[in-house]
Structures are given as C-alpha cells and as structure tokens.
C-alpha cells in the first residue's frame, strides 16, 4: 500500500513538473529538447531548486543509513551531517557561481570547454558514471530492505520497483519532471521523520526503559529476543551464551534445540532464527565494532584507527559534495549566477532541519533494536522502531509514514543520479538528443544492478561514502583547479582523473567484492579519501607544470569570474 501511494504521488508530481514552469511564470515549453531534459531550460527559482537539491541529497544513506551508523558506531557519526552542510559552504564559495557562468550543460561539457580536447571530456564522463553507479547502489539496497520490512518480499523486488519508478519519471520529462518530484519529496521526508520523532520521544519518556544508551557495560537484550537472518551472517559472541536455534548455525542444522554458543566467531545461514534470553549480551556482526556504552558515547571510541577514519570520512563528504554530478548539474538550472548562489545558501538550512533526527533514532535503536548489530542490517533501524515503541495500529501508521519517506528518498535521489548519468552518456557517448538521453537512462540503471547482490550487509551510508570518495578524488581537483588556476592543462587533468578516480574506484570495488578487512588495510579501503585526494591534486599540478595550458585559458577564466551579466564571449 505505501509503495503504491508514493509511486502514484511521484508519477503525478513528475507529470506536473513536465508541464509546468517551476518559477511560477506560466507554461513550460513542451518541445522536449535537450535544454528541457538536461537543465529544465534554466528556469528554476532558488526556492524550488534548494528544495529539490535537499530532496535529492537526502538519499537512502541519509534517511536510513545515518541512524544505522549512529546505532553501530556511536557519536562519531554525528560528524557526517556536519560535513554534509559544510560541503555546501565550500561548494558555494568555490564552485557555484563560476560553474553556472560557464554555460555548459554537464560537467563533461565544462571540462571540454575549459581545457579542450576529447580525452579530458571522456575522463570526466567516466568519473561521472562511476560516481553515479556507486551512488545508486545504496538506493537499490535501501529499497530492498524497506520493501522486505513492510511487505516481506525478496530484496530484488525493491530493486525492480526503483528501476520502474525512476525510468517512468525520468523518461517523461527529464530535469523539469524530477525537479518538482524532488522538491515535494523533501518536505515529505522531513514530515516522515519529524512526526515519528515527536511520538517516539513522548513514548520513551514514559516507558520506563533505561534512558541512557551510554551507560557502562556491554549492550544486552532487555527482553527475550528472536533474531532472524535475512542472509548468511557472520557474527561474534562476546561471552558464552545459551540460546535456542531454528535453522543452520555453524553449518549444523538445529530444530529448536538449545545450544551454548561459545565466545568467538559464528555463522548462521539465511532464514535461521536464534532466540536469546533476557539480559544476554548482544553479539555483533563481524564487520561492526563491539562497543560498550562509554565507547559508543564518546568520539573516536570504536573503529580501527578512528581518528584517521573520521578525518578521512569528513574529507570525503566535504570535498566530494563539490563534484557530485547530480548535485552540481542543478546549478545550471537556475536563472542566473546570483540565483545559483542563493540556492546553495538555502540548502544547508534545509539539510539542518532534517539532520536533527538521525542521531535520535540511532540512540533509540540502541535501546529498542540492538539485534540489528548482530545481523548487520542497521539500515532497518527506523523501520523497526515503530513496532517496538508504539505497538498496534498507531505503530503501523508510523511505520507506513516512515516507509513512505524512505521510498521518497530512493526515488528522488535515483532520479537525479540517472539524469546526470544519462545526460553525460547522451552527450559524450551516444549521438545526443532526447532518444540518446532515454537510452542513457536505461544504461544508468542497468550497470549497478549487476553488482548490487554482493553488497550484502554493507550499510547505505558506507556505500554512499564510496561515491563521495570517487568524487573528491577526481572531479573536486578538476573543478577547483579548472576554476581557480589558469595553468591547468588537459594532460594534467586527464592524469589526475586517471590516478584519483582509478584508485578510489579500485578501493570501492575491492571493499564490495573482497569483504571486510581489519587494521590499516581495512581503514584505508573504507575511507581512503585523505590519502588519494592529495595525490590527485599533486598529479594534476605536476603534469600541468610540464605541459602547455590550453589556448584561450585567459578568456575562459575571465568568463568564469566576471559577473554573468557582462557576457564575456
């Protein structure tokens, strides 16, 4: 029921967006040309655009993954929304105005206009596609988790639903359609987290449940709890625990037998259920830390090399925001450079309204849904809380509201990513035009579907961090140097894109396909940004210093930095 309602509203908003000018200035053009499909004829006002960007940015990682990260890793994860807001400040200061004045439709167009040559255009196109594909993975995963939680269907059903809805919206009207979809869905998502938050806080304060998730000692089950594995799961038990097992545990089948699980690593097969007595210590998935309350409640209390991991994650979000193609392309849709800057200034305000809530849900999850630490499915925290805090019909209504917000997150973000990839493919690989854009949209969704299965229990926020890393290591150096350094050459840009983008893509694929890793190797694979970004900048600068800058670099720089009204040609 919930998916059907969200889909209907999404399609209706998309159809309305395809017919209506978003500045309130009358009817939109219906020619369906590239300007409509790629940049909405540059007619979007700051209020609409800021709401759309915020709606696009609040993806599965923000809606589901943020609470899951707080549940698993503690207060360290509160740096993530800070980095997200700060990223827009950097974007506003360094990129927004100049990029809008370039007059390009896509980042690939900008790179070719600024540096010349086909090689740099192709390099940017490859990076845009990989960033988008990695960003789509958590949208598919989150949709699968949500649909399984609310309807009990297989994960692939959620993936299929996202593909069908996104293709329907994107193919109907391109950027104009998805702008109104994303703007409306931002406010839907905000309501979907704000209302349950108020209810949960009220219930929590009157429930008698211990109110301090940071209390010393290991995390224990408050009541007898049955944990069921949605897929093959490896976990670690901190102390000998007597349980009842239905299914396959450590490759042995049990039929409701009582078993003593010894302290140490264990495995349970998909569909296996284990019942823990009240007070038993909660096991944790092998890729998650086993934090007591004190470590959970203080900075740098959990992961391997936590200081490095935190700073590297902050660098990924801060610098990666600058190069996210589905975000950057939105500033081409404004009516002018001043409007683009006002848009960028509004976005952190809207994001701040939303990010008040994930930390609350993560703390409540530690009290009410601790078994998610054992299965590793921490992204389901929001979806499970209503049944735990508000049983009965009110809980079902809150769960429906949260599920609606989750589906809005998947569809709005996926639409923006698909438009960015499809625009790049249509302009740089295919023949251009509306038909090529539509084929590009199909390809944009097909590629991540081939690697979503091995993702397993990697959280949505962790998957999105891979996309931020690629963006920070490739497009961020290109934009900063291309806008602010006249000496950047095409050869330097290509070399930097190859090194930064290649290393970050390799790290992401290794992490997804190679499984969890410990020690410095695991820390570097999980958050390599702080190492790769300086290397990418150094390569771009070094190669540019020994090669010639493009002809007309001075004229291009003048166009980027003079007021748009002057119209340097």
PDB file of C-alpha atoms in Angstrom, residues 77 79-80 83 303 307-319 465 468-469 526-530:
ATOM      1  CA  UNK A  77      28.852   9.555  13.117  1.00  0.00           C
ATOM      2  CA  UNK A  79      30.323  14.424  12.080  1.00  0.00           C
ATOM      3  CA  UNK A  80      28.627  13.216   8.884  1.00  0.00           C
ATOM      4  CA  UNK A  83      30.384  17.500   6.789  1.00  0.00           C
ATOM      5  CA  UNK A 303      36.613   1.674  14.771  1.00  0.00           C
ATOM      6  CA  UNK A 307      40.975   9.443  14.155  1.00  0.00           C
ATOM      7  CA  UNK A 308      42.129   8.643  10.621  1.00  0.00           C
ATOM      8  CA  UNK A 309      38.734   7.197   9.671  1.00  0.00           C
ATOM      9  CA  UNK A 310      36.841  10.238  10.965  1.00  0.00           C
ATOM     10  CA  UNK A 311      39.030  12.841   9.260  1.00  0.00           C
ATOM     11  CA  UNK A 312      39.055  10.874   6.018  1.00  0.00           C
ATOM     12  CA  UNK A 313      35.268  10.497   6.048  1.00  0.00           C
ATOM     13  CA  UNK A 314      34.888  14.229   6.692  1.00  0.00           C
ATOM     14  CA  UNK A 315      37.222  14.988   3.786  1.00  0.00           C
ATOM     15  CA  UNK A 316      35.187  12.700   1.524  1.00  0.00           C
ATOM     16  CA  UNK A 317      31.899  14.427   2.317  1.00  0.00           C
ATOM     17  CA  UNK A 318      33.339  17.952   2.393  1.00  0.00           C
ATOM     18  CA  UNK A 319      35.202  17.694  -0.928  1.00  0.00           C
ATOM     19  CA  UNK A 465      30.850   7.246   1.125  1.00  0.00           C
ATOM     20  CA  UNK A 468      31.873  10.680  -2.249  1.00  0.00           C
ATOM     21  CA  UNK A 469      35.425   9.346  -2.290  1.00  0.00           C
ATOM     22  CA  UNK A 526      36.881   2.044   3.975  1.00  0.00           C
ATOM     23  CA  UNK A 527      37.989   5.702   3.961  1.00  0.00           C
ATOM     24  CA  UNK A 528      40.883   6.349   1.519  1.00  0.00           C
ATOM     25  CA  UNK A 529      39.983   9.967   0.715  1.00  0.00           C
ATOM     26  CA  UNK A 530      42.554  11.701   2.887  1.00  0.00           C
TER      27      UNK A 530
END
